Structures are given as C-alpha cells and as structure tokens.
C-alpha cells in the first residue's frame, strides 16, 4: 500500500535512468496501441550532466523486435518505431542512456499489449436473467422517501465459472470490464487491488477494460473465476435529480471477462463470459455510490470462487450479446486504496451509538471490526464531513445521498466489514447498533482515489500554510476518483469543467495527472455538441447546460496545460479538433467578439464574495484565452495557417476587450479583483494599462482591508498576479489571512480539506447555504500552484515545455523563514530549499539532467551572492545573467547548487 508520498529517486553517482513507462504507465499489462510511447526519467548528481544519446530495444520472447539505434537526442521519450506491436503480447524494453562523458547506463522493464482486434474477443455480455426472476421488480418512479429509495436498485450479484486446465500455466491474463462495477476473484482470491473498476467514462462511447495478471492464481485441474457485480455509475445513482438519478446508462449491470491462458507448449486456453457462467445473489444486498452499501454476513456464500464448491443452486447467467463497440483499453491509473487512517476519537452518544472521528476528511470508506455480535445484529454507519454544534453528525449538505452502510452480523467473535462498491466523502462516521464497546482500534478510514503517481512535495516554516497545502492535497485525493469531480459527498460528484481546469496546474504539481486527464479529455471530446459546445460536466450527464464561459473553456485549457507540463504533443493533436470547434462556436455567436451570446448557465466568477464580476468581462477574457491557446496548439502541431488565423482572432478579441471594458484610467468594467486578474493573467491589456490595472487591483484589496472577493475563476490568479507585479507581501497577507473570507479562516475552524465556499461555515451564521455546501471541493485550493511555483520557486519559462527551461525564483515573504519543494518533471526531479537565518539567505537547488534553470537569488546585495562558497562569476557551471529587482539572476544546468547571499 502506498501512502501517497513522493518516493526517493535513485542516488547513483552518475547519470541513471529510472521510472520507465509505457504509455505513461508503469509496466502496464494491456495497452491499447501498437505504437506506444516509451518514456523515462533521469537522475544525476553531476553538474552539467545530460543525456547525450539513448537507445531503446524492444524484445518479445527474447527476440528483438525493434532497435531504435543510438539517437543523439536529449528527449526522454520515444515512440515505438518498429513494426506495429502484436495484440495480447508481453514485451521487454531495454533502455541505454549515454551521458556527456560517454558512459552508458541501462535499465529495463516490461509491458504488455491488450486486445487489439475485435475478433480476438470471445467474451459475451452476461447479466442476471431478470425475465425469469420472479423477484425482480421493475424500477419505479423515484420520488419515494429516502429510506425506500434503495428498492429501485437490484441486489449485486455473484458470478462464477468453473473450468479445467489440462496443462500447466505459463501466463494467464484476464481482460475484464462491466456495465456497472465489478471485482474479480480467481480460485478464492481477489484479483488485483483496483477499486471501482472499470471507472467512469462516457459509457455511451467509451468503456475501459482492465487487464490483470492471474498467472500465480491458476493451476492445472479445476479453476474458478468469480466476479461480484454492482451498479456504480452505469445504473446506480449519480448526481442530484431524484427522478433521473439512477439508470443513466442502463438498467441492469452486466459483466464481460475473458481469461487467456498460455501454456508452456505454446497452446492457449480462453475462458470467456457466456451462458456457461452461473450467478446468484449473496451477502452484498445493496451497493450504490451515493446511497451506500448493505452487507448481510448471514448470507455469505462460503468459498464461492474456489474449486470444489457446490454451485448447483446457482442459475445460468443470461447472455445478452457481444456488442463490444465501446471497449477501449484502460489508459489511466486505476482507483486504489492509498492510505489507511486509524480513527482518532470515538465519542459514545447513546448505548450502542458512537461518533467516530478520522481526523481527516477523505473520500473512501470505513473498515469496521465487529466483536461479539449476535447473529442478526444490525449495525448502521452514517457518514458526514462535519458535526453539528451538539456533536451529532451534520448530513444536511449531502442532499439526497444517503451515504449509509449497513452490516448484519452472522454472529461470532470477530467479523470485518468494508464496503466494496461505494465511496463516501466524510471525516466522521456515526456507528449505531454496535455490540459492546467501540474503540478507535475497531475503525479504520480507507482513502481511495485514482492512483496518480505522486509528483510533488512542499513544506515551509509556517504551520498554517502547511495545513493549507495538506487540505489542497486531500481535496485532490478526495476528488480525483476516476474523473475529476467537484465533490465526493453529496448527490453530485460530477466532472465540472471549470473546477477541473482551474485546479489542474495545482494538481499537476502534486501528482502525475497526464493519463488521468488524458482519459477525461476523451470523454470531453465525445461530449462536444454538434454545434461545438462543451457540456458543463464531463462525463456528460444530468445538466443540459453546455458552452458556459470558463467551464467549457476547459476544452482548450486542459490540453494546453497538459502539453506544457508533460511535453506530449499527442495531447494537442487529439484535442485540436475539439479546441477549434469550441472557439468557432463562441465566435459564430459573437461576431463582435464580446462574448455575450450563448453563455449558457453563466456562473460568472462562481461563489465569489461581496461582489459580482461582470459576466461579459469574464466571458470575453476566456474567449481570448481559448483563441490564444488554440493558436498555440496549432503552431505546435504544425498547422501554421490555423495558428495565424486564431492568433489574429485572439488579437482582435483583445482589442475588443479593451475597447469595451477598459476605461481611460485602466479600470476594467465592474472594478472587481477578478476582472483585473483575468485581464492581467490573460495578457489582455496594452502596456499603458497594465500598471494601472495592477494599481486598481491593489487599491481594491486595500480598500477591503486586504481581503479577497474572488470566486472559482479569480482565486487561482490572485497570489501569482500580485507576486508577478511586485506585491509579494500582499500575496502573503492573503495567504496568511485567517479572517473571513480566507483560506486561513477555514483552517482556524478545523478544515482538513478545501471548502466549496468561503462561507461554508462562519462564526456568525454557522453552516452556509445547505443546498450547496461541500467541505471537500478543490477549486478554491487552486492557490496550491503558487506555493510550488513562487514560494518554493519551481516553475518553467513562458516558452518552455516539460520544464526543460526551469525558472527557480523563490519569493520569500510573509511569515516564512524557509520553504522547500520537489517536483518530478518529465525529465527528472527538481528540488529547492531556501532559508533565511541570521541575515543570510541560502538556496539549495537540484536541477534534473538535461534541464537548464534561471535561478533568481533574492538579495539586498548582489555582490554578496556565493555559490558553494565561491563568487558566482568564478564558479564553473554558473553563468551570471543580471542583477535586477533585488535579485541576482544566474543560469545553471543540471546538478546541485548551493547559493548564499545577504538577505
Ligand atoms: C456546483 C458544482 C461545481 C460548480 C458548479 C457551477 O454545483 O459543485 O463546483 O462548477 O456548481
């Protein structure tokens, strides 16, 4: 089990490749392309070290299938350049890298291809045969009271297939997916550690299948494959509309699986889902993502997925055909349990009823130990993020999500309960009906989310800022559950597009989110309307709204941000048609270039406080931004004419923006913080207005006693823009502020995640508007990127891609006496640590091989700057560029550097 922390790098004395990936995944078992991208990272402590050349060789069964030859390139990825790879096959890839001194270092890893050709699938969709089931009640109108709502979903079902293997097993893989959620067993053991498979995609167009290695679980003789099948996003509750909440994609869960066994003699056995599988209900009585789960241990089926089991009373599964047209190989990291949190406090309320505190708001569930229960004892677990003032669970903000689990005991000394197909957003759990005395040792919180590799770390001298960062990280963890959701607790949990684009830069500093968002962009592309609009939520569901300013612009911002962060231009190639159609859609409806028409729901600067940013200002700023990024994308992928056309469009929108919204004194219409922030961040102001706009922005903050008014759209820009224009202390004031509204206010009141709204809870009013009051919403946490970028000082130059041209510019200030950060760029790890002590500023920096960095050493005396105790001018590998703006600026290449200067 990981605990989701940044792992150590190899600490070899010379250039070393590590973290080898295929299609950006670590040793994937079922990639979906025959021309995968291979990539790696590099580490070296040697100054100026870089990869001078590399060579990749691919092997299949000890036979070489491709040799890239030595390529004198610095890039750390390569596309397979040999003959297309074969379906259902294991490959070894060997990498050699040569450093500047000619020394070669090797590394190798494996990957496997998935099922490329439709005819290779023998599996058929199977389901419970409801037609012949006397107990099945067709779904009814869902307006019934909460407690009975669960009646509309069918019980999860258990599937099994027993089969003989006549020969020893050399290799065995299962390719599986579901309309619904599934978990596989083989010979009595769980297969893999993935949760909530197959994950959520727009099932109408894309359904991911997963691949598992079951070689160690199978044997000669009788074997059994088993599966538990639940509803999930396919047919369970998603979102808020109680009339249409369930059955979004289908009414019944269905299973699809294919086991491919290769024997030592070269023969192959295939066992696939069909009517030879049998099924029945079991202890899992009910399972739903929003509502919760019910498990009756009295109904346990024994060794139901083991050989030798008597399954005579199981019924044949219904075969419902083999339409596999939506299948795609899973391309992103699966959801996993990534951390166990022991309960920190158990508060008895009534006899048998307790409130348990995990000390941290998470998305996940509880593992409960039950001791000494009687057969038939029923324990209820309700989940909530907050407590009422009387110490009871606050659940009003969950709206129609029950978030309630039930466990019925079979009796006995010790039993364990943990749900399988649900996830709750909670910090507190009320446990009712518990026999005997509940202790903290009986309750464990299990955090689960998409297991995106951790990419960053940040820490500083200020406890409040560290708590803020922790809240931001937990916001990411709680909401990156297969898709980027707005919240994990209430009846919503949708992939709101603005939330995603606003938070992406922060998310990318903390985890490698390329495959996570790459997958999501697949759903975004298929959801684009014929006219070119992008729905508010991706995967597209529930809300009929599309084309909303700042929301739909995720179509351009997300691909561009991924490209800049990871340097994979394939993202832009794939996204380009969507980007262009989106910009054209807005343009056609707004020929005068002020985006007033077709603004759909228009949420403005959502959840800002005290002011209302002009909606046309916000929309038009985003229109300009999308046009700009579309032009930039066109340039990268070689569409020069389009680049010129969209570049011109961007210029014209910029001019229209100034004409329409900016007065002679540089005031942006509405005179709100967000108005100025957007204009400045998106470069919409001509030079003569730039400083004026900064002045107005600062004046507004001062007028309000250095207090923010920004909502989702503005908040990400606040600190970065203030710092960029020289108002570092003002940015820190906002960061440290703990008056309402501020991040610190929520922390002062015990927040362990980022709240949806500044007034989620206030001293004056208690809980905020109950209709929409999530305590785990990452959007306002988009300040995280500033902590990494400006406080730790890890950023890249404006025209840099994949952090090849680093800008190391820590901006000390506020209460901070030190800060440190680390970040895994696509090439390797960059890290910084600065400290101010006794009037001396020190800055330790590690630059990964192949990258260069412009290092800004803040100092009151440029002459005082030393690197490794030498004057900068004399130091090898350090080139002094300028001394400006109370900083000495140097250029360095890879390696470790240690700067000191008079503070
Ligand atoms: C809320 C969501 C989301 C936001 C939209 C406009 O329902 O929680 O965060 O993007 O509204």
Coordinates of C-alpha atoms in Angstrom, one line a residue, residues 12 19 33 296 341 427-428 444 506 548 658 662 782 818 831 890 899:
X12 CA 23.6 6.7 -8.2
X19 CA 10.8 5.4 -13.7
X33 CA -1.9 0.9 -29.1
X296 CA -25.6 -9.4 5.4
X341 CA -6.3 6.2 8.6
X427 CA -14.4 12.7 8.2
X428 CA -17.0 11.5 10.8
X444 CA -10.1 2.4 10.1
X506 CA -2.0 22.7 -8.8
X548 CA -20.5 28.1 -20.3
X658 CA -10.0 46.9 -24.2
X662 CA -11.3 49.3 -20.1
X782 CA -6.0 26.4 -6.8
X818 CA 12.1 28.7 5.0
X831 CA 14.1 20.5 -5.9
X890 CA 22.1 33.2 -12.9
X899 CA 23.7 29.7 -3.1

